[in-house]
Coordinates of C-alpha atoms in Angstrom, one line a residue:
M22 CA 89.1 202.9 133.9
P23 CA 90.4 201.2 130.7
G24 CA 87.9 199.5 128.3
R25 CA 89.0 197.2 125.4
I26 CA 92.5 198.1 124.1
A27 CA 92.7 197.6 120.4
S28 CA 96.4 196.6 120.3
I29 CA 95.8 193.8 122.9
D30 CA 92.8 192.5 121.0
A31 CA 94.7 192.7 117.7
L32 CA 97.7 190.8 119.1
R33 CA 95.4 188.2 120.6
G34 CA 93.6 188.0 117.3
L35 CA 96.9 187.5 115.4
V36 CA 97.7 184.7 117.8
M37 CA 94.3 183.0 117.0
V38 CA 94.8 183.4 113.2
L39 CA 98.3 181.9 113.4
M40 CA 96.9 179.1 115.6
L41 CA 94.6 178.1 112.8
L42 CA 97.6 177.4 110.6
D43 CA 99.1 174.9 113.1
H44 CA 95.8 173.2 113.7
L45 CA 95.3 172.8 109.9
R46 CA 98.7 171.1 109.8
E47 CA 97.5 168.8 112.6
T48 CA 94.3 168.1 110.5
W49 CA 95.6 167.5 107.0
F50 CA 99.4 166.9 107.5
L51 CA 99.5 164.8 110.7
H52 CA 101.2 161.9 109.0
V53 CA 104.3 164.1 108.8
P54 CA 105.4 164.2 112.5
V55 CA 106.9 167.3 114.0
A56 CA 109.3 166.6 117.0
D57 CA 109.7 169.0 119.9
P58 CA 112.0 170.6 119.3
I59 CA 112.1 170.0 115.6
D60 CA 114.9 168.0 114.1
A61 CA 116.6 170.5 111.8
R62 CA 118.3 167.7 109.8
T63 CA 115.1 166.0 108.7
T64 CA 112.1 168.3 109.1
L65 CA 110.6 169.9 105.9
P66 CA 111.9 173.5 106.0
A67 CA 108.4 174.8 105.2
V68 CA 106.9 172.9 108.1
A69 CA 109.8 174.0 110.4
L70 CA 109.4 177.7 109.4
A71 CA 105.6 177.5 109.9
R72 CA 106.1 175.8 113.3
L73 CA 108.5 178.6 114.3
V74 CA 105.9 181.3 113.5
V75 CA 103.0 179.5 115.3
S76 CA 105.3 179.1 118.3
L77 CA 104.4 182.7 119.1
C78 CA 100.8 181.7 119.9
A79 CA 100.8 180.1 123.3
P80 CA 103.3 182.4 125.1
I81 CA 101.6 185.6 123.8
F82 CA 98.1 184.2 124.6
V83 CA 99.0 183.3 128.2
A84 CA 100.9 186.6 128.8
L85 CA 97.9 188.6 127.5
T86 CA 95.6 186.5 129.7
G87 CA 97.6 187.9 132.6
V88 CA 97.3 191.5 131.3
A89 CA 93.6 191.0 130.8
A90 CA 93.2 189.8 134.4
F91 CA 94.9 192.9 135.7
L92 CA 92.6 195.1 133.6
F93 CA 89.6 193.2 134.8
G94 CA 90.8 193.9 138.3
T95 CA 90.8 197.7 137.7
R96 CA 87.0 197.5 137.4
H97 CA 86.3 195.1 140.2
T98 CA 87.3 194.4 143.7
L99 CA 90.1 191.9 144.6
A100 CA 87.5 189.4 145.7
E101 CA 85.5 189.7 142.5
T102 CA 88.6 189.4 140.4
R103 CA 89.7 186.2 142.2
A104 CA 86.2 184.8 141.8
Y105 CA 86.2 185.5 138.1
L106 CA 89.6 184.0 137.6
L107 CA 88.6 180.9 139.5
K108 CA 85.3 180.4 137.6
R109 CA 86.8 181.1 134.2
G110 CA 89.7 178.8 135.0
L111 CA 87.3 176.0 135.9
V112 CA 85.2 176.6 132.8
L113 CA 88.3 176.3 130.6
M114 CA 89.5 173.1 132.3
V115 CA 86.0 171.5 131.9
L116 CA 85.8 172.5 128.3
E117 CA 89.2 170.9 127.6
V118 CA 88.3 167.7 129.2
I119 CA 84.6 167.1 128.2
Y120 CA 84.6 168.8 124.8
L121 CA 87.9 169.5 123.2
S122 CA 89.6 166.2 123.9
E123 CA 86.9 164.2 122.3
L124 CA 86.2 166.7 119.6
Y125 CA 89.8 167.0 118.4
W126 CA 90.9 163.4 118.7
G127 CA 87.8 161.5 117.9
V128 CA 84.7 160.4 120.0
A129 CA 86.1 156.9 120.6
S130 CA 89.4 158.1 121.9
P131 CA 90.2 157.2 125.6
T132 CA 92.7 160.0 125.9
L133 CA 92.2 163.3 127.7
W134 CA 94.6 165.8 126.1
L135 CA 95.5 168.5 128.7
Q136 CA 96.4 171.2 126.2
V137 CA 96.6 175.0 126.1
I138 CA 93.0 175.6 127.2
W139 CA 93.5 173.3 130.3
C140 CA 96.8 175.0 130.9
S141 CA 95.3 178.5 130.7
G142 CA 92.6 177.4 133.2
V143 CA 95.1 176.1 135.7
C144 CA 97.2 179.3 135.3
M145 CA 94.1 181.5 136.0
I146 CA 93.3 179.6 139.2
V147 CA 96.9 179.9 140.4
L148 CA 96.9 183.6 139.5
A149 CA 93.7 184.1 141.5
A150 CA 95.7 183.0 144.6
L151 CA 98.6 185.3 143.8
I152 CA 97.1 188.6 142.8
G153 CA 97.0 190.0 146.3
L154 CA 100.8 190.0 146.5
P155 CA 102.8 193.2 145.9
R156 CA 103.8 193.8 142.3
P157 CA 107.5 193.4 143.0
A158 CA 106.8 190.0 144.5
L159 CA 104.8 189.0 141.4
F160 CA 107.7 190.0 139.2
A161 CA 110.1 188.0 141.3
I162 CA 107.9 184.9 141.3
G163 CA 107.3 185.1 137.5
L164 CA 111.0 185.6 136.7
L165 CA 112.1 182.9 139.1
I166 CA 109.8 180.4 137.4
V167 CA 110.5 181.4 133.8
C168 CA 114.3 181.7 134.3
G169 CA 114.8 178.9 136.7
H170 CA 112.4 176.0 135.7
N171 CA 115.0 174.5 133.4
L172 CA 117.0 173.6 136.4
L173 CA 114.3 171.1 137.1
D174 CA 114.7 169.3 133.8
P175 CA 116.9 166.4 135.2
I176 CA 114.0 165.4 137.5
H177 CA 112.1 162.7 135.7
L178 CA 109.7 160.6 137.7
Q179 CA 108.3 157.2 136.7
P180 CA 104.6 156.3 136.9
D181 CA 105.1 154.1 140.0
Q182 CA 106.8 156.9 142.0
P183 CA 105.1 159.2 144.4
F184 CA 103.9 162.5 143.0
F185 CA 104.3 161.3 139.4
A186 CA 100.9 162.7 138.4
V187 CA 101.5 166.0 140.0
W188 CA 105.0 166.3 138.4
A189 CA 103.6 165.3 135.0
M190 CA 101.1 168.1 135.2
L191 CA 103.7 170.6 136.4
H192 CA 106.8 170.0 134.4
Q193 CA 107.2 166.6 132.8
R194 CA 105.2 166.0 129.6
D195 CA 103.9 162.5 130.1
V196 CA 100.9 160.1 130.3
I197 CA 98.9 159.6 133.4
A198 CA 96.8 156.5 133.8
L199 CA 93.2 157.2 135.0
P200 CA 90.3 155.0 136.1
L201 CA 88.1 153.2 133.6
G202 CA 90.9 152.8 131.1
L203 CA 91.3 156.5 130.4
V204 CA 94.7 158.2 130.1
A205 CA 95.6 161.9 130.4
K206 CA 98.4 163.3 128.3
T207 CA 100.0 166.4 129.9
T208 CA 100.8 168.2 126.6
Y209 CA 101.2 171.5 128.4
P210 CA 102.9 171.1 131.7
V211 CA 101.8 174.2 133.6
L212 CA 104.7 175.4 135.7
P213 CA 106.5 177.7 133.2
W214 CA 103.1 179.0 131.9
I215 CA 102.3 180.0 135.5
G216 CA 105.4 182.2 135.4
V217 CA 104.3 183.7 132.1
I218 CA 100.7 184.6 133.2
V219 CA 102.1 186.1 136.5
L220 CA 104.5 188.3 134.5
G221 CA 101.7 189.3 132.1
Y222 CA 99.7 190.4 135.2
A223 CA 102.7 192.3 136.6
V224 CA 103.1 194.4 133.4
G225 CA 99.3 195.1 133.3
P226 CA 99.8 198.6 134.8
W227 CA 101.6 199.7 131.6
F228 CA 98.1 199.8 130.0
L229 CA 96.5 202.1 132.5
P230 CA 95.1 205.4 131.2
G231 CA 97.8 207.4 133.0
V232 CA 100.6 205.7 131.0
T233 CA 101.0 207.5 127.6
T234 CA 101.1 205.4 124.4
R235 CA 104.7 206.6 123.8
T236 CA 105.8 205.5 127.3
R237 CA 104.2 202.1 126.9
E238 CA 105.8 201.6 123.5
R239 CA 109.2 202.6 124.9
R240 CA 108.8 200.2 127.7
F241 CA 107.8 197.3 125.5
L242 CA 110.6 198.1 123.0
A243 CA 113.1 198.0 125.8
L244 CA 111.6 194.8 127.2
S245 CA 111.8 193.2 123.7
C246 CA 115.4 194.2 123.2
L247 CA 116.3 192.8 126.6
M248 CA 114.7 189.5 125.9
L249 CA 116.0 189.1 122.4
V250 CA 119.6 190.0 123.4
A251 CA 119.4 187.6 126.3
F252 CA 118.1 184.9 124.0
A253 CA 120.9 185.5 121.5
V254 CA 123.6 185.4 124.2
L255 CA 122.3 182.3 125.9
R256 CA 121.7 180.5 122.6
L257 CA 125.2 181.3 121.3
A258 CA 126.7 180.1 124.5
N259 CA 124.8 176.8 123.9
G260 CA 124.5 176.0 127.6
Y261 CA 121.6 176.8 129.9
G262 CA 118.0 177.3 128.7
D263 CA 117.3 174.6 126.1
R264 CA 118.9 171.7 124.2
P265 CA 122.1 172.5 122.4
W266 CA 122.0 173.5 118.7
F267 CA 124.4 172.3 116.0
A268 CA 125.7 173.2 112.6
V269 CA 124.4 171.2 109.6
E270 CA 127.4 171.0 107.3
G271 CA 126.9 172.6 104.0
D272 CA 123.3 173.7 104.8
A273 CA 122.9 177.3 106.2
L274 CA 119.1 177.0 106.3
R275 CA 119.1 173.9 108.4
T276 CA 121.8 175.3 110.6
T277 CA 119.6 178.3 111.2
L278 CA 116.6 176.1 111.9
S279 CA 118.7 174.2 114.5
F280 CA 119.6 177.5 116.2
L281 CA 115.9 178.4 116.4
A282 CA 114.7 174.9 117.3
L283 CA 113.4 175.4 120.8
T284 CA 111.5 173.2 123.3
K285 CA 107.8 174.1 123.7
Y286 CA 106.6 171.2 125.9
P287 CA 107.2 172.6 128.5
P288 CA 108.5 175.9 127.2
S289 CA 112.2 176.4 127.8
L290 CA 113.6 179.7 128.9
L291 CA 115.0 180.4 125.4
F292 CA 111.6 179.5 123.8
L293 CA 109.9 182.1 126.1
L294 CA 112.6 184.8 125.6
L295 CA 112.3 184.5 121.8
T296 CA 108.6 184.3 121.5
L297 CA 107.7 186.9 124.1
G298 CA 110.4 189.2 122.8
V299 CA 108.9 189.1 119.4
G300 CA 105.4 189.4 120.9
A301 CA 106.4 192.7 122.6
L302 CA 107.6 194.0 119.2
L303 CA 104.4 192.9 117.6
L304 CA 102.3 194.7 120.3
V305 CA 104.2 198.0 119.6
A306 CA 103.8 197.5 115.8
L307 CA 100.0 196.9 116.1
E308 CA 99.6 199.8 118.4
R309 CA 101.3 202.1 115.9
M310 CA 99.1 200.7 113.1
R311 CA 95.9 200.6 115.2
D312 CA 93.9 202.6 112.6
A313 CA 94.7 200.1 109.8
S314 CA 91.8 198.0 108.6
F315 CA 93.6 194.7 109.0
V316 CA 94.3 195.6 112.7
S317 CA 90.6 196.1 113.2
A318 CA 89.9 192.7 111.6
L319 CA 92.5 191.0 113.9
A320 CA 90.9 192.7 116.9
V321 CA 87.6 190.9 116.0
F322 CA 89.2 187.6 116.4
G323 CA 90.9 188.8 119.6
A324 CA 87.7 190.0 121.2
A325 CA 86.2 186.5 121.1
P326 CA 89.2 184.2 121.3
L327 CA 87.6 181.3 123.1
F328 CA 84.6 181.3 120.7
F329 CA 87.0 181.3 117.7
Y330 CA 89.1 178.5 119.3
L331 CA 86.0 176.3 119.8
L332 CA 84.6 177.2 116.4
H333 CA 87.7 176.5 114.3
L334 CA 88.5 173.2 116.0
T335 CA 84.9 172.1 115.5
V336 CA 85.0 173.0 111.8
L337 CA 88.3 171.3 111.3
R338 CA 87.0 168.1 112.9
L339 CA 83.9 168.1 110.7
L340 CA 86.0 168.6 107.6
Y341 CA 88.4 165.9 108.6
H342 CA 85.8 163.3 109.3
G343 CA 83.9 164.2 106.2
A344 CA 87.1 163.9 104.0
A345 CA 88.0 160.6 105.7
A346 CA 84.5 159.2 105.1
I347 CA 84.7 160.1 101.4
W348 CA 88.3 159.2 100.5
G349 CA 89.4 157.0 103.4
E350 CA 92.9 156.7 104.9
T351 CA 95.2 158.2 102.3
Q352 CA 98.3 158.6 104.4
G353 CA 98.8 155.4 106.4
S354 CA 96.2 155.2 109.1
V355 CA 94.9 158.8 108.6
F356 CA 93.5 161.0 105.9
G357 CA 96.0 163.6 104.8
V358 CA 97.2 165.7 101.9
A359 CA 100.4 164.9 100.0
S360 CA 101.8 168.4 100.0
Y361 CA 102.1 171.1 102.8
G362 CA 101.0 173.6 100.1
W363 CA 97.5 172.2 100.4
V364 CA 97.6 173.2 104.1
L365 CA 98.3 176.8 103.1
V366 CA 95.5 176.7 100.6
W367 CA 93.0 175.6 103.3
Y368 CA 94.4 178.3 105.5
A369 CA 93.7 181.0 103.0
G370 CA 90.2 179.6 102.3
L371 CA 89.1 179.4 105.9
I372 CA 90.1 182.8 107.3
V373 CA 87.1 184.7 105.9
P374 CA 84.4 182.1 106.6
L375 CA 85.6 181.8 110.2
Y376 CA 85.7 185.6 110.5
W377 CA 82.0 186.1 110.0
P378 CA 80.6 184.1 112.9
T379 CA 83.4 185.3 115.1
A380 CA 82.5 188.9 114.3
W381 CA 78.8 188.2 115.0
F382 CA 79.6 186.7 118.4
S383 CA 82.0 189.5 119.3
R384 CA 79.2 192.1 118.6
F385 CA 76.7 189.9 120.5
K386 CA 78.9 189.6 123.5
A387 CA 79.6 193.4 123.6
A388 CA 75.9 194.2 123.3
R389 CA 74.6 191.7 125.9
R390 CA 76.7 192.4 129.0
D391 CA 73.5 191.6 130.9
I392 CA 74.0 187.9 130.2
E393 CA 76.4 186.9 133.0
W394 CA 77.7 183.7 131.6
L395 CA 78.9 185.3 128.3
K396 CA 81.9 186.9 130.1
Y397 CA 83.3 183.4 130.7
L398 CA 83.4 182.8 126.9

């Protein structure tokens, strides 16, 4: 049975390292808003390009969660796998609501932000209900959701309409009023992500020991080419799959940014084709370079992704509140830096300090498999 696979851990680790860049922007550069999709005519090109790179994070992370669920199932019964997915999903949802929302947006905030950790938890619970289906059925369900969910875009419910809260969590990014003056913001509507995790689970058998590395690489290269060609064809047609793009007269860079400006909340078909297509290429590249030292370093982050996620957000909040206490509100109502270059400086300065505790936890988790609750982190 397969153990940890270096290329999966490395790709997951790359996602976590890139995620740090986006969260640094949201810490020090929040006063410069980034629309979804970006407005190619007004967005700073450096921010737009960084946003494009970090767009890889959520799709790859959710797809690899599906792969990991399949590999977990090769070592456990169907009932045990379902129980694990259910428990892990609930843990993630609780962490998002009681820790990450207050941590990331301030203790006094009345807002519950249902973001990627919440979304991953919901997806795991749904996957738990589906994993008993035949593999062709899983492929069909995943493809139907990913390729067809944009047909639902015209459906927009109002807060006073029936099923508004359910629809807001499934497909309509919105705000749900809760008791006691709380509100929940459905940053990550879950329906398309359910399709992604199901497809990740369905390709899980490609990582079984009986599949040679060369065969696996060939399959992922073919899959990548298929997705990227489909993206190019649909985007050039400027019809189904996302909002239309446009040419910015006299500015080739902004025209390119417009072509690549894709909707993440919820993720459009074109967004998923591009990001997962690139993700498949990255997986092959990391597998071919698996003996390189930087791949081993990335795998450390990827072996303890939830720990790193909680750690870096905690550190960023402490840094932000410390800076705000010392210098006050430097950019309107928030503390912020004047140049995006300072975001990159912080990024370079935090990678190594965050690596050390993550490496420690990764080793601790691997050494103490007798501690049952560790597997949920």
